[in-house]
CSV table of C-alpha atoms in Angstrom, one decimal:
chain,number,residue,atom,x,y,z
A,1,UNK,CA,-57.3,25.3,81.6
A,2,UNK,CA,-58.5,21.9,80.3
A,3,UNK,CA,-59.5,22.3,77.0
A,4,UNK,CA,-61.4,19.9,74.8
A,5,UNK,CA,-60.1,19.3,71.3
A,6,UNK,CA,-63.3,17.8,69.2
A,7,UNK,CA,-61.6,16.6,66.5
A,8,UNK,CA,-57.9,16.1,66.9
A,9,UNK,CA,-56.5,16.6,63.4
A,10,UNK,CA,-53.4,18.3,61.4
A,11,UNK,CA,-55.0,21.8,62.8
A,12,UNK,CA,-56.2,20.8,66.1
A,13,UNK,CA,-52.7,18.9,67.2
A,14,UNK,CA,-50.9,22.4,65.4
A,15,UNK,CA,-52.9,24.4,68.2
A,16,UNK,CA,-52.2,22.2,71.2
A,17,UNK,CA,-48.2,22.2,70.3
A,18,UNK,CA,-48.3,26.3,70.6
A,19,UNK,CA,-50.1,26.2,74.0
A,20,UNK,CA,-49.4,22.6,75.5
A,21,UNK,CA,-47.0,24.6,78.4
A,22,UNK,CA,-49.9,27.0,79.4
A,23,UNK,CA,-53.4,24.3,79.4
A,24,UNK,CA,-54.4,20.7,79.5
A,25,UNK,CA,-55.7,19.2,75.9
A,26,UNK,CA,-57.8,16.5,75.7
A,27,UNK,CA,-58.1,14.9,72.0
A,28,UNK,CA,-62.1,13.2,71.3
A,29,UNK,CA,-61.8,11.6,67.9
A,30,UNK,CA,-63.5,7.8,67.3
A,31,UNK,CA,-60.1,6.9,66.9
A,32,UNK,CA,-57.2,8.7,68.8
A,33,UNK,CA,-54.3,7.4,67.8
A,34,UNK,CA,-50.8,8.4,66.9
A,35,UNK,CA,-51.6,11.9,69.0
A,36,UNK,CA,-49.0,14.0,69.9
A,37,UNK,CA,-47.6,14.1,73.7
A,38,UNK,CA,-49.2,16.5,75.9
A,39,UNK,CA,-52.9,15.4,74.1
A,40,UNK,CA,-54.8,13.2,76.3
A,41,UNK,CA,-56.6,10.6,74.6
A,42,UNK,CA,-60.6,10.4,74.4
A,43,UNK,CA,-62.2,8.1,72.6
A,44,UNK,CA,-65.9,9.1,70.9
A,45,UNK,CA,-68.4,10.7,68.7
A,46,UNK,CA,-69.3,14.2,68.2
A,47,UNK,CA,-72.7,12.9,67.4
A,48,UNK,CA,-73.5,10.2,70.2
A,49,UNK,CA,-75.3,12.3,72.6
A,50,UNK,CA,-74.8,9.7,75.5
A,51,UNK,CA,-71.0,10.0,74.7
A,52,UNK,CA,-70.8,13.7,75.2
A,53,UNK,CA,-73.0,14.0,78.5
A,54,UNK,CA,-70.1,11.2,79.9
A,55,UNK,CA,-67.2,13.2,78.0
A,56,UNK,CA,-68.2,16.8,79.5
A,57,UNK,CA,-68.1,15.4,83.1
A,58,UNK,CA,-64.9,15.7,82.7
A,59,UNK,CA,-65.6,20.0,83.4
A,60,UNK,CA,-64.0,21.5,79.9
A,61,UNK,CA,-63.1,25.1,80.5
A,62,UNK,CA,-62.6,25.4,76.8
A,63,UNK,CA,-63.9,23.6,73.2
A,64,UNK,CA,-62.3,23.6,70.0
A,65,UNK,CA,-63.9,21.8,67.1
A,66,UNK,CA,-62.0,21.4,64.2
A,67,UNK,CA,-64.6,18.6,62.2
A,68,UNK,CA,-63.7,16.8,59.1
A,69,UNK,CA,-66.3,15.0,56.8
A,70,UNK,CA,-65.5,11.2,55.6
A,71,UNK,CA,-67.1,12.8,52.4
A,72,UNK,CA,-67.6,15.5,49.7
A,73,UNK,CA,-71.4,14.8,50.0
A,74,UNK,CA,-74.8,15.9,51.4
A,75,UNK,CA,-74.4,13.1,53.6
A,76,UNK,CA,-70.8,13.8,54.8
A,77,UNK,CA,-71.2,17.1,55.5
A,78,UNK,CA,-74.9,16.8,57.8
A,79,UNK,CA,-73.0,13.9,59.8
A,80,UNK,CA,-69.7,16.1,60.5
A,81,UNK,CA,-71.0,19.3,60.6
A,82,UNK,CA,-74.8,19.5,61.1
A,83,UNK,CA,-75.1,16.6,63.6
A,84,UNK,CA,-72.2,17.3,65.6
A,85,UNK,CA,-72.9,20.5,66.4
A,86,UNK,CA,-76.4,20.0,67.4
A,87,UNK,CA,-75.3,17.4,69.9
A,88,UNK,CA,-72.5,19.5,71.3
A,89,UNK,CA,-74.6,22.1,71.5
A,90,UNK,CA,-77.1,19.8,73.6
A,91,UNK,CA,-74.2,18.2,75.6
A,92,UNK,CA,-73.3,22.0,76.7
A,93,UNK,CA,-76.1,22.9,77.6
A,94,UNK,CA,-76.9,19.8,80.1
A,95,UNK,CA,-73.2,20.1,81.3
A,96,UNK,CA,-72.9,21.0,84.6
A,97,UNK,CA,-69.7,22.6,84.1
A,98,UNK,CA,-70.0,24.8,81.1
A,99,UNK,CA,-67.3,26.1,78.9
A,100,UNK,CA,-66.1,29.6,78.7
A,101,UNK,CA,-65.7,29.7,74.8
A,102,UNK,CA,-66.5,27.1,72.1
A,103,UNK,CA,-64.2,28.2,69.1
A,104,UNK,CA,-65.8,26.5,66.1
A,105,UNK,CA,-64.2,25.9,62.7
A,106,UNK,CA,-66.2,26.9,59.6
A,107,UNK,CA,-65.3,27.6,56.1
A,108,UNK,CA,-65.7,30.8,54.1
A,109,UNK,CA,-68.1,28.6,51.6
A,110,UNK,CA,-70.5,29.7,53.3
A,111,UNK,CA,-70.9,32.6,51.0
A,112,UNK,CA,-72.3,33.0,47.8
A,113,UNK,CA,-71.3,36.1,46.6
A,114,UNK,CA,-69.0,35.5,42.8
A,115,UNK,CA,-67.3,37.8,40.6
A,116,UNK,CA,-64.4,39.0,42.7
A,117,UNK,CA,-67.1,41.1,45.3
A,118,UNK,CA,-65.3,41.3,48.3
A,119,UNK,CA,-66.7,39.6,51.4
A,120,UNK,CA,-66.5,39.7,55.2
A,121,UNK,CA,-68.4,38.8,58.7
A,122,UNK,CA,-71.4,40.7,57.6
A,123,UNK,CA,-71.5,40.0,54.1
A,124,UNK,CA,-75.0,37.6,53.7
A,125,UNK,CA,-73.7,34.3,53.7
A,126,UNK,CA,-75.8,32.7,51.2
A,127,UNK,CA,-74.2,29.9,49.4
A,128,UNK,CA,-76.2,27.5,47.1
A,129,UNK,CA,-74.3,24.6,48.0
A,130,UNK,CA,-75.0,21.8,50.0
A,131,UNK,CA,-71.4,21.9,51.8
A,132,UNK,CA,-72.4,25.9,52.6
A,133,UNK,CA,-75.4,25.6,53.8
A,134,UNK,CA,-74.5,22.6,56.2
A,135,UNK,CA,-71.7,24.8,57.2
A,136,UNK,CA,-74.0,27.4,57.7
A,137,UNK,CA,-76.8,25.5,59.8
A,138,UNK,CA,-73.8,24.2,62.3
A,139,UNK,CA,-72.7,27.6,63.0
A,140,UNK,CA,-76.7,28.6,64.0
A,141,UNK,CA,-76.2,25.6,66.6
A,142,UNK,CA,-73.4,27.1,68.2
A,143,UNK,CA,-74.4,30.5,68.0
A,144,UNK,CA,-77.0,29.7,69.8
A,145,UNK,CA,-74.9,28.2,73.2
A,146,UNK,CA,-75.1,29.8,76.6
A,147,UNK,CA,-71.0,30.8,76.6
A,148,UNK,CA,-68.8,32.8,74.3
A,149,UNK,CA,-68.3,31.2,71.1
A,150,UNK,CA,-66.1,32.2,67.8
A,151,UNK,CA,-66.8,31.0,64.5
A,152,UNK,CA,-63.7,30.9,62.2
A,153,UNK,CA,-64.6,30.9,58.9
A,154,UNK,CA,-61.3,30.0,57.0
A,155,UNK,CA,-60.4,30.3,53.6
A,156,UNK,CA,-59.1,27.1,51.8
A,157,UNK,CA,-55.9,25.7,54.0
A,158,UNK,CA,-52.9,24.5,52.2
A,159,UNK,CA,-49.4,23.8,54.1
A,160,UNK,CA,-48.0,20.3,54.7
A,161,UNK,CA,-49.2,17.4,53.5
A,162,UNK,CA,-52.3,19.8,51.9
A,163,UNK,CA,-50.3,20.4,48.6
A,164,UNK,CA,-53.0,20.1,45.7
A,165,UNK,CA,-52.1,23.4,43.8
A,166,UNK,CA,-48.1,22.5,44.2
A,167,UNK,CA,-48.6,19.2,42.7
A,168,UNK,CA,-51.0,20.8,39.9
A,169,UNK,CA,-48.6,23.0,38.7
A,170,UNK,CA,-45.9,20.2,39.1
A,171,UNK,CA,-47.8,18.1,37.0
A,172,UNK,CA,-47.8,21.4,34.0
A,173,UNK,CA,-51.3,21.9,35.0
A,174,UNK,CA,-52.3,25.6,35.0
A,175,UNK,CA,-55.2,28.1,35.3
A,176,UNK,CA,-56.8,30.2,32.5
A,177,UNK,CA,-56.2,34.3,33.1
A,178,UNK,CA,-60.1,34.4,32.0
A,179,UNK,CA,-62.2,34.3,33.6
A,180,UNK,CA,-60.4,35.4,36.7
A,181,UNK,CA,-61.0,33.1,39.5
A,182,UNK,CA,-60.2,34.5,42.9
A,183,UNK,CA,-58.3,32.2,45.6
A,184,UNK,CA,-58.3,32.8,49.0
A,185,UNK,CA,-56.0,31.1,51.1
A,186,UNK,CA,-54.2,30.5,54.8
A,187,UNK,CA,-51.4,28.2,55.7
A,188,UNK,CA,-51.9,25.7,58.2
A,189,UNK,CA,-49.6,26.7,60.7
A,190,UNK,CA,-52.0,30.3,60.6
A,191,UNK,CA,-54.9,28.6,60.9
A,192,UNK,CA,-53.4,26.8,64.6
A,193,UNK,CA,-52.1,30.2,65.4
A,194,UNK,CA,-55.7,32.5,64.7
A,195,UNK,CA,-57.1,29.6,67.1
A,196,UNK,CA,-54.5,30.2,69.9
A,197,UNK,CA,-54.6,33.9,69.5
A,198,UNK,CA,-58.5,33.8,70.1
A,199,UNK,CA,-58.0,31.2,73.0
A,200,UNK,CA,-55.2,34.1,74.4
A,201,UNK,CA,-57.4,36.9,73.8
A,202,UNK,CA,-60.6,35.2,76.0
A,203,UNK,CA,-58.0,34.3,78.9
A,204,UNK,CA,-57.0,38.6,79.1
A,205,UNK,CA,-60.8,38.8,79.0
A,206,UNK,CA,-61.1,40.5,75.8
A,207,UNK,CA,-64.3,40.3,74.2
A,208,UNK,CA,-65.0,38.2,71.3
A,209,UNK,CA,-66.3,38.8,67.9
A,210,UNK,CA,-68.8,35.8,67.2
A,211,UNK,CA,-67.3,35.3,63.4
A,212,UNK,CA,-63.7,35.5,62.1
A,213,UNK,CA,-62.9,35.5,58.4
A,214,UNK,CA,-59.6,34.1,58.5
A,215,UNK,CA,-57.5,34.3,55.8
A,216,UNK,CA,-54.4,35.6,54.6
A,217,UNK,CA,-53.8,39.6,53.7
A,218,UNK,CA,-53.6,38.9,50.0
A,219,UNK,CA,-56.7,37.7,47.8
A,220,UNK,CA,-55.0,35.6,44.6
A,221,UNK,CA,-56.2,34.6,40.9
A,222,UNK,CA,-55.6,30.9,40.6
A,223,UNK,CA,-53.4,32.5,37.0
A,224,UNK,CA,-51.6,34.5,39.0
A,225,UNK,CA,-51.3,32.1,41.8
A,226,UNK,CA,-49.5,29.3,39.2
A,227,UNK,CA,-47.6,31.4,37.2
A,228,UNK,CA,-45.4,32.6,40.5
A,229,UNK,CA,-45.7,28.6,41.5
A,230,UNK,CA,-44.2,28.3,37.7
A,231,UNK,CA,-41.7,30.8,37.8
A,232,UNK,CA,-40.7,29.6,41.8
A,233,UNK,CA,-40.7,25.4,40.5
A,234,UNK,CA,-39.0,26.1,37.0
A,235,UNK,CA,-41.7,23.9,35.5
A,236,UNK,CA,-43.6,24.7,31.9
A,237,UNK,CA,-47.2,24.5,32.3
A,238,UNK,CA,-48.8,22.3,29.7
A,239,UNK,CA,-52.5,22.5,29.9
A,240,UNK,CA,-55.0,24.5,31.6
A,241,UNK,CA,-57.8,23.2,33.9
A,242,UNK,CA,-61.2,24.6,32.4
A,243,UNK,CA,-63.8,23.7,35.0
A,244,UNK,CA,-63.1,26.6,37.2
A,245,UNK,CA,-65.3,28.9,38.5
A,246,UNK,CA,-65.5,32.5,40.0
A,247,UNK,CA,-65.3,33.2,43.7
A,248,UNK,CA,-65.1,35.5,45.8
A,249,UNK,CA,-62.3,37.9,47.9
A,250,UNK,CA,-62.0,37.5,51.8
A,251,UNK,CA,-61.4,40.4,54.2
A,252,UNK,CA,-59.5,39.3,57.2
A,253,UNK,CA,-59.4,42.7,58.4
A,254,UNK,CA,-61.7,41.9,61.6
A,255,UNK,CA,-59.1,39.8,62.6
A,256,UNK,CA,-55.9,42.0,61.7
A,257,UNK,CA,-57.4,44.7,64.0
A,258,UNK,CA,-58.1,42.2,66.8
A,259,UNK,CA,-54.0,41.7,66.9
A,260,UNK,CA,-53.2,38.5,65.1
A,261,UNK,CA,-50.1,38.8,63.4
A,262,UNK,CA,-49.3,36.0,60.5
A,263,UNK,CA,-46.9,34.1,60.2
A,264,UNK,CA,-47.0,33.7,56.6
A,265,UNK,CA,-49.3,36.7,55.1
A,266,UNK,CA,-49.7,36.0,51.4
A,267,UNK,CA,-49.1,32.8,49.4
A,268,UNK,CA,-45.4,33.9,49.0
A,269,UNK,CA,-44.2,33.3,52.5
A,270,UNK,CA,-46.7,30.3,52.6
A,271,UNK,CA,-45.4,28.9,49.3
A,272,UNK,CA,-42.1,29.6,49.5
A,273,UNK,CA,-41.5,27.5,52.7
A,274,UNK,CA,-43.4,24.5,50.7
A,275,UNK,CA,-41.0,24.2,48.3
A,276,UNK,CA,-38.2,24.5,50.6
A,277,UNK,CA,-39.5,21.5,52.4
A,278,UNK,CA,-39.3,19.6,49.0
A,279,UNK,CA,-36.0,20.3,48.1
A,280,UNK,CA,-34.7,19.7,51.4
């Protein structure tokens, strides 16, 4: 199949290196450099309608969209997320050639919900923040298209060269036990394998949930979360971060019974082969 990555990043190029033997990628990005062999170039953007009705020609059998904002702001996110996927949306339905599935990649900030409440695909996604709710509008967009689509809502991605809670605890920054704050987390290399799993499951014709929660298969308080870090780095934490909040814990149990299997299921596996990479 010839499958469209919009947006060739760290998780997109992850996907097309478990499934480059078995379908044609082509990488769109406004830039495409430095991709990975078996990626074919495509110079664009998401949000140039003329671009898209010229890229699509091309008879995609397959989109993944895996978007990345130049920003943490209103602005940012309405470009990356909200405009894109109202063009693309657009562009699919003038193609002549439509897709068979859009997989499209969302966040789990889409919810609201605090205080350690559990959440999954039909918890109300209600968040009060601008990123959620831009999150939020996107997914309506492609919701809304005339194929199969998944939404994947992960939880917050950490693996190679995405390192922030390593380097805090490195640097003897810690988390407070109280309030707890609840961390939900996947690895990378998960993230590039729930996306190839969903791309298998639609070529054996198996039916598709329209949201994923996809996230590991063990909810974490930051504390907890940096005191195993501690213990793993033999570092001494010298002062705590206080501008934490609450959150919420994710359910990836949709997901678990649709047979994906991880490849790292809690922070331990994920974690431990982090700091393996740094001492080697």
């Amino acid at each position: 199949m010839k499958i469209l990555l919009a947006g060739s990043g760290d998780i997109a190029q992850r996907v097309a290196l478990k499934l480059t033997d078995q379908h044609q990628f082509f990488g769109l990005k406004r830039q495409p450099v430095n991709l990975p062999h078996g990626i074919t170039p495509l110079t664009g953007d998401l949000t140039d309608a003329a671009c898209l009705d010229s890229v699509f020609r091309e008879g995609f059998d397959m989109v993944v969209a895996t978007l990345t904002p130049d920003s943490f702001t209103d602005e940012g996110y309405q470009k990356a997320y909200v405009d894109s996927s109202a063009a693309l949306s657009v562009a699919i339905n003038n193609a002549g050639h439509k897709p068979k599935l859009v997989i499209w990649v969302s966040s789990t900030s889409v919810y609201g919900q605090t205080l350690g409440s559990w959440v999954n695909e039909d918890s109300p996604a209600n968040s009060a923040t601008f990123s959620g709710r831009a999150l939020l509008q996107a997914e309506r967009h492609i919701l809304g298209l005339p194929c199969a689509k998944a939404v994947v809502r992960f939880s917050g991605i950490y693996g190679p060269g995405r390192t922030r809670m390593l380097d805090q605890v490195l640097e003897g920054v810690g988390c407070p036990a109280e309030p707890e704050q609840w961390s939900n987390r996947i690895h990378s290399e998960d993230c590039a394998g729930v996306i190839a799993h969903l791309i298998r499951l639609n070529e054996q014709q198996v039916p598709l949930s329209e949201i994923y929660v996809a996230t590991d298969c063990e909810p974490v308080t930051q504390h907890e979360l940096c005191s195993w870090l501690t213990a793993r780095l033999n570092v001494s934490l010298v002062k705590e971060r206080t501008n934490a909040r609450s959150a919420r814990r994710c359910s990836n149990k949709k997901l678990l019974d649709s047979g994906y299997k991880f490849i790292f299921p809690t922070y331990r596996e994920g974690y431990s082969a982090l700091i393996e990479e740094l001492k080697g």
